[in-house]
PDB file of C-alpha atoms in Angstrom:
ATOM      1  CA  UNK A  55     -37.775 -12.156  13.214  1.00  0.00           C
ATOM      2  CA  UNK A  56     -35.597  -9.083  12.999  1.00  0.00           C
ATOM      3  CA  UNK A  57     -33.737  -8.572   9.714  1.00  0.00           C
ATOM      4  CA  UNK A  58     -30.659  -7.242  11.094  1.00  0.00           C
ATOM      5  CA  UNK A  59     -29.272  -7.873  14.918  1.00  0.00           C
ATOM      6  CA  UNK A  60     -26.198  -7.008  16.373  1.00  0.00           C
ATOM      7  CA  UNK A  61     -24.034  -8.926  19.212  1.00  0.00           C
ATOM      8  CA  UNK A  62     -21.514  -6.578  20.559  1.00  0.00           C
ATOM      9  CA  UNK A  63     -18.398  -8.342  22.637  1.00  0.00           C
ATOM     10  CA  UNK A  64     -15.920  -6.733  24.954  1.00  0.00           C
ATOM     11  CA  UNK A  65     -13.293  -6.695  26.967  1.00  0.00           C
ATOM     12  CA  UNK A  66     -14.463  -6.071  31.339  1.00  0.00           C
ATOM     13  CA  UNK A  67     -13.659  -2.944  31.888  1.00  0.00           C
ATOM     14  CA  UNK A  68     -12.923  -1.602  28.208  1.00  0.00           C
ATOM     15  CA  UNK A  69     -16.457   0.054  28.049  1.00  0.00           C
ATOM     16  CA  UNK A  70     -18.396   1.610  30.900  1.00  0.00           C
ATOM     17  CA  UNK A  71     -22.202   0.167  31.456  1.00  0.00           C
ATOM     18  CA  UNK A  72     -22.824   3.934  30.358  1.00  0.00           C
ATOM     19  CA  UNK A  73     -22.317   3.782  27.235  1.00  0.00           C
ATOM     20  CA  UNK A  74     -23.684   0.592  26.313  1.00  0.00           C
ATOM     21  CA  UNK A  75     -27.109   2.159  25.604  1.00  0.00           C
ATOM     22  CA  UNK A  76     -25.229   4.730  23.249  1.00  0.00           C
ATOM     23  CA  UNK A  77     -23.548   2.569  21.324  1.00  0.00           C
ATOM     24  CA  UNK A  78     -27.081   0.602  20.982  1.00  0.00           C
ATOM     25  CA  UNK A  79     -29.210   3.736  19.369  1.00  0.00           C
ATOM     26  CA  UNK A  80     -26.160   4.299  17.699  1.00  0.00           C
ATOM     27  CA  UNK A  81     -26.105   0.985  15.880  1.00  0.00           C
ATOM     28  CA  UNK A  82     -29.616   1.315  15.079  1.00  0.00           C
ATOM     29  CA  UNK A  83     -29.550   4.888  13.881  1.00  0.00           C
ATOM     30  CA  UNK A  84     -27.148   3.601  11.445  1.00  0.00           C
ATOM     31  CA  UNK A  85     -28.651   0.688  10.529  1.00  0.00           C
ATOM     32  CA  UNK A  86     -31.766   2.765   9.980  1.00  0.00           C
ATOM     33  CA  UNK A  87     -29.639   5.420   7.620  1.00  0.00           C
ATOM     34  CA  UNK A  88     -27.944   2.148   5.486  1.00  0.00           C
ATOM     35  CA  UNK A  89     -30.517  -0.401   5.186  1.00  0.00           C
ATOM     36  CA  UNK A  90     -34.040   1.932   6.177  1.00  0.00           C
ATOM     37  CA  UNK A  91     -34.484  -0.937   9.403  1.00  0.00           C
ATOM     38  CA  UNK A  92     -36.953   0.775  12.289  1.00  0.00           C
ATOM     39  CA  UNK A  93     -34.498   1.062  15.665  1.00  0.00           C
ATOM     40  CA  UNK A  94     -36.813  -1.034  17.142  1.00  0.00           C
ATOM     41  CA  UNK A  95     -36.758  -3.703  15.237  1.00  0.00           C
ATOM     42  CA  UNK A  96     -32.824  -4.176  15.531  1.00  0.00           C
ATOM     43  CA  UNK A  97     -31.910  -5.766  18.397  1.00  0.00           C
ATOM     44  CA  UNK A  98     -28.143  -5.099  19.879  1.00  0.00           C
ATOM     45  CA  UNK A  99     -27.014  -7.516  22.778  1.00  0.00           C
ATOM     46  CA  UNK A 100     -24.038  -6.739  24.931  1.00  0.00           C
ATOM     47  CA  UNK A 101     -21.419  -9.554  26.290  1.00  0.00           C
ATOM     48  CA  UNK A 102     -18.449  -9.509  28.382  1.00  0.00           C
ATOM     49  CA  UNK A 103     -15.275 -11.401  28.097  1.00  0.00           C
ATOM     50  CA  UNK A 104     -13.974 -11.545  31.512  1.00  0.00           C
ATOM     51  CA  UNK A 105     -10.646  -9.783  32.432  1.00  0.00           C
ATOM     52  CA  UNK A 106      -7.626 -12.376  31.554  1.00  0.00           C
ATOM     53  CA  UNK A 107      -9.956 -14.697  29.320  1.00  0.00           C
ATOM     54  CA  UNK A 108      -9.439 -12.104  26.117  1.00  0.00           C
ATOM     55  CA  UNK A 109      -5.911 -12.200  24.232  1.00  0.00           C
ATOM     56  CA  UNK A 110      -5.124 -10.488  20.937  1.00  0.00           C
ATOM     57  CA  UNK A 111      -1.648 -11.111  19.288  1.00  0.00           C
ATOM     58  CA  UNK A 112      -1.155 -13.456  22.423  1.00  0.00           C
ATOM     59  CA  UNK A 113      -1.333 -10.258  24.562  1.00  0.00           C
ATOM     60  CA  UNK A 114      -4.180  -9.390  26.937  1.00  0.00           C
ATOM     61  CA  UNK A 115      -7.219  -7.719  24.246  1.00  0.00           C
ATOM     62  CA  UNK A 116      -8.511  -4.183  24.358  1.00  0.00           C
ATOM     63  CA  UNK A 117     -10.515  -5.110  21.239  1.00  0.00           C
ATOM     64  CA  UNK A 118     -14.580  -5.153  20.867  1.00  0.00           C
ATOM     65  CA  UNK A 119     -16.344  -6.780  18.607  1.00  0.00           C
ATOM     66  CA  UNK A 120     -19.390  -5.745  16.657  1.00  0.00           C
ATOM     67  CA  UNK A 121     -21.120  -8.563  14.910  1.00  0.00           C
ATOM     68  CA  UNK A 122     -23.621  -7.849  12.894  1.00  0.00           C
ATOM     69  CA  UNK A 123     -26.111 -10.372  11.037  1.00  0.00           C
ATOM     70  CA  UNK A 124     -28.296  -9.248   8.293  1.00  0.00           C
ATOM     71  CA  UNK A 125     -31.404 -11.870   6.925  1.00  0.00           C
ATOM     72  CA  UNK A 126     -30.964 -12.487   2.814  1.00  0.00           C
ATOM     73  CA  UNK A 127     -27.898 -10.256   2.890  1.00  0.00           C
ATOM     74  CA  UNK A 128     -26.567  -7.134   1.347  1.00  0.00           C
ATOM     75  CA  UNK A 129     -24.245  -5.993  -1.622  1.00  0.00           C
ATOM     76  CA  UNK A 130     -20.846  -5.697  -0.523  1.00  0.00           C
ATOM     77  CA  UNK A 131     -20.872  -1.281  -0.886  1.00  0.00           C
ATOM     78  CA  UNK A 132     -23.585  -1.179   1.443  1.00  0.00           C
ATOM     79  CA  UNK A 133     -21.765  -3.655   3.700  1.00  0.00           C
ATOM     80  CA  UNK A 134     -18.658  -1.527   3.973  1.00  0.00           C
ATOM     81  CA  UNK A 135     -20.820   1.644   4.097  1.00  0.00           C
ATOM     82  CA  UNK A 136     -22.477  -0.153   7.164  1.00  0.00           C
ATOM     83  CA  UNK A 137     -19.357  -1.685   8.615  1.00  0.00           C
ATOM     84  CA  UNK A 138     -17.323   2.476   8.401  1.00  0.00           C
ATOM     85  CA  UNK A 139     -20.223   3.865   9.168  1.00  0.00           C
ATOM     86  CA  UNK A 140     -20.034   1.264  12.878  1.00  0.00           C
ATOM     87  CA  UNK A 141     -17.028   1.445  13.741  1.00  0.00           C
ATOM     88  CA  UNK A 142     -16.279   5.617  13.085  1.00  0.00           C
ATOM     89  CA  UNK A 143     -19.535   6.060  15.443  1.00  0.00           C
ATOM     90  CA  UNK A 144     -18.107   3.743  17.860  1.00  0.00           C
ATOM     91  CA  UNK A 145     -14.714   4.882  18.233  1.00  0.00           C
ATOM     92  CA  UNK A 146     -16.600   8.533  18.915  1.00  0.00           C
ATOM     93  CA  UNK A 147     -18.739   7.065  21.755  1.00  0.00           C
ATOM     94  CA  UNK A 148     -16.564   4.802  23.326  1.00  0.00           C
ATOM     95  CA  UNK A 149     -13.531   6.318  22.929  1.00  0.00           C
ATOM     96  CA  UNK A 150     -11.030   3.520  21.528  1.00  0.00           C
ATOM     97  CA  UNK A 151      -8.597   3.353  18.957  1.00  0.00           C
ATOM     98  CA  UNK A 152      -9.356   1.609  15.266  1.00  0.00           C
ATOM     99  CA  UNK A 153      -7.114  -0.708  16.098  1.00  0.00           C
ATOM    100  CA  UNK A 154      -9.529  -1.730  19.146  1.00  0.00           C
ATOM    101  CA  UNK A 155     -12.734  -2.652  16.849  1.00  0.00           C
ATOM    102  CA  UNK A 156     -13.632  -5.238  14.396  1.00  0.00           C
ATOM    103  CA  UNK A 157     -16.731  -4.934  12.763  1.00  0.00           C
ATOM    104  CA  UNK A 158     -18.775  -7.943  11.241  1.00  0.00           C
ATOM    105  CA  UNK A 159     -22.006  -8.164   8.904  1.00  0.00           C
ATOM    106  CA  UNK A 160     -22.354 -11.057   7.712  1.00  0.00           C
ATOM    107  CA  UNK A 161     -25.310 -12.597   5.437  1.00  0.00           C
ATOM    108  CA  UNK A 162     -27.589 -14.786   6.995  1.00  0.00           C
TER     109      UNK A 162
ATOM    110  CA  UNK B 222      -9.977 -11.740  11.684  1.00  0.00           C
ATOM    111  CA  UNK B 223      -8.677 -15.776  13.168  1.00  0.00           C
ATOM    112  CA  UNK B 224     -10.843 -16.208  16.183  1.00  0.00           C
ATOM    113  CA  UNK B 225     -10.639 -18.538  18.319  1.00  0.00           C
ATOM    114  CA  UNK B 226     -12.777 -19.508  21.041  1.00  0.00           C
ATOM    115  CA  UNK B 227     -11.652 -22.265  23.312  1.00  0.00           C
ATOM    116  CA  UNK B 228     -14.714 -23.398  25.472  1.00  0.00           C
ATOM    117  CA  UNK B 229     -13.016 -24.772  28.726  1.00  0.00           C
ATOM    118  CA  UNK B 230     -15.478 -26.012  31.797  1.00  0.00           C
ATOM    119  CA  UNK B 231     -15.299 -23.482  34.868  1.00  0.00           C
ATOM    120  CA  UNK B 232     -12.579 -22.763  36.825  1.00  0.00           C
ATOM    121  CA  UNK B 233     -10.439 -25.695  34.745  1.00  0.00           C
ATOM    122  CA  UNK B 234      -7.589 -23.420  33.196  1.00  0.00           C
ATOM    123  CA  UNK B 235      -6.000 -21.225  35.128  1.00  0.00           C
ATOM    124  CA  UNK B 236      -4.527 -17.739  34.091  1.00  0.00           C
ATOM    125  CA  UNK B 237      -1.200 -18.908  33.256  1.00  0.00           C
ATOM    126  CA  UNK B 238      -1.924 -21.527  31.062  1.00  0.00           C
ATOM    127  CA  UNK B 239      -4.588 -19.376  28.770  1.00  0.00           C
ATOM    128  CA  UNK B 240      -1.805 -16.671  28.047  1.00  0.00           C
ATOM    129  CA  UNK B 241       0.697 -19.345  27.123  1.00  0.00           C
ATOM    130  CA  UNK B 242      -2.295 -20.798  24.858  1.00  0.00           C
ATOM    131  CA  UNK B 243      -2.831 -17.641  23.205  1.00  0.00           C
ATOM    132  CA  UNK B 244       0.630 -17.033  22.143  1.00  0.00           C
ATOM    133  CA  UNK B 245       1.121 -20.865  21.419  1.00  0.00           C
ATOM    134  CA  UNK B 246      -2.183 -19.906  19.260  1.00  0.00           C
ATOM    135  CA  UNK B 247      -1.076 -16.619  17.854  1.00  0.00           C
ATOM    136  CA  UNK B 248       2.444 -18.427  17.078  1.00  0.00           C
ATOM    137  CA  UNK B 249       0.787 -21.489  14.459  1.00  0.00           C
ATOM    138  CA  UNK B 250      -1.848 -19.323  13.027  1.00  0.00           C
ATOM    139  CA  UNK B 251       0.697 -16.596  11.796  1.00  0.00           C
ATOM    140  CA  UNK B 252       3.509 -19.572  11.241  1.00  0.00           C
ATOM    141  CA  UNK B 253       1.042 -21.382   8.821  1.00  0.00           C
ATOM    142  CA  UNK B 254      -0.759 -18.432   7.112  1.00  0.00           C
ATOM    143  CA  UNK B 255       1.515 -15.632   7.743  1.00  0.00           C
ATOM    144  CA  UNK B 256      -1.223 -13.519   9.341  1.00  0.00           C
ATOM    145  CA  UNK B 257       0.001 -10.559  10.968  1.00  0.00           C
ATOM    146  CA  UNK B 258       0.130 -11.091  15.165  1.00  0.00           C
ATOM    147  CA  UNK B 259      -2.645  -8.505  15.740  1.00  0.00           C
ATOM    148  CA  UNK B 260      -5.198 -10.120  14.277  1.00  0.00           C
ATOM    149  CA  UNK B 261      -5.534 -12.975  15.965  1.00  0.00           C
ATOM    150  CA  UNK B 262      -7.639 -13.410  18.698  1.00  0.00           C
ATOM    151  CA  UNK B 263      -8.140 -16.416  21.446  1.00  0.00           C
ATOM    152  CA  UNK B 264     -10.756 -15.789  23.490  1.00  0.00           C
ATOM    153  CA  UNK B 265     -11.778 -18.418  26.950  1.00  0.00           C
ATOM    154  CA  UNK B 266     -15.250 -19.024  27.786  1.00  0.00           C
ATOM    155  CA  UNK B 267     -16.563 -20.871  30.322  1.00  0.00           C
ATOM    156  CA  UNK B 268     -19.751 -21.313  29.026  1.00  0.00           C
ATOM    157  CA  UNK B 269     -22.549 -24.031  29.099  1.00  0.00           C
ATOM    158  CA  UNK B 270     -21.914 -24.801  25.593  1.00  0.00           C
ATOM    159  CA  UNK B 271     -23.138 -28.393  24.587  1.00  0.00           C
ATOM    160  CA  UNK B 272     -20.426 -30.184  22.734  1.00  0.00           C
ATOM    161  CA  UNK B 273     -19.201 -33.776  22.775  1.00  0.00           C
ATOM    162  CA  UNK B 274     -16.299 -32.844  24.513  1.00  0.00           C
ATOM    163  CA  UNK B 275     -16.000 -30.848  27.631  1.00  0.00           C
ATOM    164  CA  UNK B 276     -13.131 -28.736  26.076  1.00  0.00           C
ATOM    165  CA  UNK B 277     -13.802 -27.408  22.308  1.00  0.00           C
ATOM    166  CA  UNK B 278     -12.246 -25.196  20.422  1.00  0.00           C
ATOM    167  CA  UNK B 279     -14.137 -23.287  17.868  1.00  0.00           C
ATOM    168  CA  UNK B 280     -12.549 -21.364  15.464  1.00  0.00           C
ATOM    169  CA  UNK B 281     -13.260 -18.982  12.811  1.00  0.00           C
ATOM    170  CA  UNK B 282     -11.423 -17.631  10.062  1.00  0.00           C
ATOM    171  CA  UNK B 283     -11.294 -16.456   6.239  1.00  0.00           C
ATOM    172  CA  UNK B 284     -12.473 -18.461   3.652  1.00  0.00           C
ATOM    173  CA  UNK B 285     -10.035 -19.659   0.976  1.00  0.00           C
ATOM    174  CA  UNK B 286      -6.983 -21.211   2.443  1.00  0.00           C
ATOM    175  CA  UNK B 287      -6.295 -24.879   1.351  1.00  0.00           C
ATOM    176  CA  UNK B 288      -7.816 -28.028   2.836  1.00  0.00           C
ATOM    177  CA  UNK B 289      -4.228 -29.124   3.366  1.00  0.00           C
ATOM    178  CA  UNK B 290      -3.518 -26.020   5.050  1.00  0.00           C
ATOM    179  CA  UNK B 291      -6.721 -25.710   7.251  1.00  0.00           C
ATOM    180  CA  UNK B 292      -6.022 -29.357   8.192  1.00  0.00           C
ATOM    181  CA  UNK B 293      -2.675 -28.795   9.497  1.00  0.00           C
ATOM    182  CA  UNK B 294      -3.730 -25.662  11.502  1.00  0.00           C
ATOM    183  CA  UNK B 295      -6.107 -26.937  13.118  1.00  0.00           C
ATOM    184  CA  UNK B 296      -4.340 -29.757  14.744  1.00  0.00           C
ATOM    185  CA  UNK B 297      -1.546 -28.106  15.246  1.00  0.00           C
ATOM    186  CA  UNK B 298      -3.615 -26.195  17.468  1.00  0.00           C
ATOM    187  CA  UNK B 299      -5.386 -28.534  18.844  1.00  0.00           C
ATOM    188  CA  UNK B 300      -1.674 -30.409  19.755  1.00  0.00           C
ATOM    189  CA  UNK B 301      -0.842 -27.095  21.357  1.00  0.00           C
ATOM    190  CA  UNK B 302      -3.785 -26.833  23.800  1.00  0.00           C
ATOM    191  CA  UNK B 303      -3.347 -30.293  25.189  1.00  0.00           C
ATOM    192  CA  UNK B 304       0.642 -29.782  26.057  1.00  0.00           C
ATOM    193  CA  UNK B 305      -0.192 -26.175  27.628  1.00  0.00           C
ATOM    194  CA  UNK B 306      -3.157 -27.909  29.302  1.00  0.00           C
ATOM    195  CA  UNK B 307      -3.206 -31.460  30.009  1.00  0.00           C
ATOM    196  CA  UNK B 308      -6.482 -32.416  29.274  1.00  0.00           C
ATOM    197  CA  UNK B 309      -6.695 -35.368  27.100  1.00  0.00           C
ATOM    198  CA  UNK B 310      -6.953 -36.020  23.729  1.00  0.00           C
ATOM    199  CA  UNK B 311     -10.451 -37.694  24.372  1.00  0.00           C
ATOM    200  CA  UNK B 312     -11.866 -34.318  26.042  1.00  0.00           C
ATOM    201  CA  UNK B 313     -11.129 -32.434  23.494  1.00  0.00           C
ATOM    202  CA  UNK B 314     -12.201 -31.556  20.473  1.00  0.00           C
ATOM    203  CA  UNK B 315     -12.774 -28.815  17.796  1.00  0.00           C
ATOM    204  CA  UNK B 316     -13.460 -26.790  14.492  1.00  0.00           C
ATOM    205  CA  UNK B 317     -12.699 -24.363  12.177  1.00  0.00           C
ATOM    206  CA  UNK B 318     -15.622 -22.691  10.446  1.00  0.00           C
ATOM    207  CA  UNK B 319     -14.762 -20.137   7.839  1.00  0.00           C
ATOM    208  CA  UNK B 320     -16.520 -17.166   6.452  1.00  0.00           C
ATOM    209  CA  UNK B 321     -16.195 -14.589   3.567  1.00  0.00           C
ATOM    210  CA  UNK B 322     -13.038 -12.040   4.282  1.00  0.00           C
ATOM    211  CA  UNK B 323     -15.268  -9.344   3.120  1.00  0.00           C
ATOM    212  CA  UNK B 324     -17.862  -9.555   5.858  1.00  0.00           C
ATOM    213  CA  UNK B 325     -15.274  -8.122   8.140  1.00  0.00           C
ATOM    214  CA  UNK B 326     -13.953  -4.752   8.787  1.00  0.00           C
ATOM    215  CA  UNK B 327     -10.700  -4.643  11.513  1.00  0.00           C
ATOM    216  CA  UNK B 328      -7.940  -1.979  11.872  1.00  0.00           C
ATOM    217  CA  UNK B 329     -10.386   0.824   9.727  1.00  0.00           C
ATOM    218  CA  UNK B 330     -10.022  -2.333   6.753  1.00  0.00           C
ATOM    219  CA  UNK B 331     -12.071  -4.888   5.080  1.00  0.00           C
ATOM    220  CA  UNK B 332     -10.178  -8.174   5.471  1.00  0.00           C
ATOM    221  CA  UNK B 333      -8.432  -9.266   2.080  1.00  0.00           C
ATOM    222  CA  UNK B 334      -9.275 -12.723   1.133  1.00  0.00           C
ATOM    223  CA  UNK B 335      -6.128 -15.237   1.653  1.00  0.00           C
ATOM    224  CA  UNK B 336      -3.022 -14.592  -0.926  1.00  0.00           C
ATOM    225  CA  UNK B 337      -4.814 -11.206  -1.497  1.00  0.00           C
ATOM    226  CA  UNK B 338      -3.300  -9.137   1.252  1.00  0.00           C
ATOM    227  CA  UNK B 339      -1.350  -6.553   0.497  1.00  0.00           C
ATOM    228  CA  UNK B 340       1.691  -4.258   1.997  1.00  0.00           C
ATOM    229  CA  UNK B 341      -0.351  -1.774   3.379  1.00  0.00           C
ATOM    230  CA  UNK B 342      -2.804  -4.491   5.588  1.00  0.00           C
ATOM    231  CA  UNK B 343       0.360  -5.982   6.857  1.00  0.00           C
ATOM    232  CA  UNK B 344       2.109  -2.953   7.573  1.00  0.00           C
ATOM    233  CA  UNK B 345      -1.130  -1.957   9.617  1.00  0.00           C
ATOM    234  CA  UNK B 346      -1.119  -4.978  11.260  1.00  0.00           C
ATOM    235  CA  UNK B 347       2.751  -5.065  12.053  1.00  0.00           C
ATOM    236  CA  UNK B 348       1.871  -1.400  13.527  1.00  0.00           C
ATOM    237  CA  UNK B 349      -1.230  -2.040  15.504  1.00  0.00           C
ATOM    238  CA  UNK B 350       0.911  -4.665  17.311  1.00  0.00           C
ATOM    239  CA  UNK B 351       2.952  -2.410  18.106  1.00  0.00           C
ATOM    240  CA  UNK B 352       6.184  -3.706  16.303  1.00  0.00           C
TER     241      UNK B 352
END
């Protein structure tokens, strides 16, 4: 079993097919930098949330969602240096705003 | 991050109804915590999910709020879904499982825990709502 996997959700259309497999080395890269994890043994899963099934504030969502789970956890400072380290690489790639991402790692 | 997920079987709620859901949603959460609007999120899936019920709503949300509090939420919620909806009290049913603020990062910020937010996290929130 994998000590850290990620499940990425988000919105049709937000994020092209493209860039899916950036955003994947990307995750692992980091997660290789924070916690020393080989890329290939963190797996990253993509999801969709149909167009018109996704609201945010009660208003159609733009937001992704990057959740990651990491096996007998982590101290909080390298959690948050994960968790900045996520979501500045992913606004770069894809292209969205901060205020489109939420980032999860939670302790498993 | 309040997240809820409303597993609904295919086809069985149309457009209209899961917009008026998710502001009847967004509406109680921030009524009974005093979240900010733009962090709450109601997503619909119509996935194969086993529950007991064919409609289920599973929600997450920060730890620490009151039993009293997470008990009114919830079926205030739950109360909302059916009027929108119409699906009976006897298809539906639900949860609200809660994890550690801290685990989550949203707007650039790790989540305060409850009754530890401050001016800054709401005024980010107020903005990234656009209001």
């Amino acid at each position: 079993m994998s000590r850290v996997s990620f499940n990425c959700t988000m919105q049709e259309g937000q994020i092209g097919e493209e860039l899916r497999a950036k955003l994947a080395v990307a995750l692992q890269q980091i997660t290789e930098d924070v916690l020393g994890e080989s890329p290939d043994d963190v797996p990253v899963t993509f999801s969709n949330i149909p167009s018109g099934f996704g609201f945010r504030g009660g208003e159609p969502s733009t937001t992704s969602l990057v959740r990651g789970s990491i096996v007998g956890g982590v101290t909080q400072e390298v959690r948050e240096d994960l968790m900045r380290r996520i979501c500045d690489r992913w606004m770069e790639i894809s292209g969205c705003t901060v205020d489109e991402l939420v980032v999860s790692a939670r302790d498993v | 991050m309040p997240y809820y997920r409303c597993v609904v079987p295919k086809d069985s709620v149309p457009y209209e109804q899961r917009a008026a859901v998710a502001k009847a949603f967004t509406d109680i959460h921030c009524g009974n915590t005093g979240a900010p609007r733009s962090f709450v999120h109601v997503v619909f899936d119509e996935a194969d999910d086993r529950w007991d019920t064919p409609y289920f709503l599973d929600g997450g949300n920060r730890a620490g709020r009151s039993e009293e509090v997470k008990a009114e939420l919830l079926s205030d919620l739950m109360s909302a879904f059916r009027e929108i909806t119409g699906v009976a009290s006897d298809d539906f049913s639900g949860r609200i499982t809660e994890g550690p603020a801290k685990w989550t990062m949203e707007g650039g910020m790790v989540l305060p825990e409850p009754g530890e937010e401050t001016e800054e996290w709401y005024s980010h929130g107020q903005a990234a709502a656009g209001g």
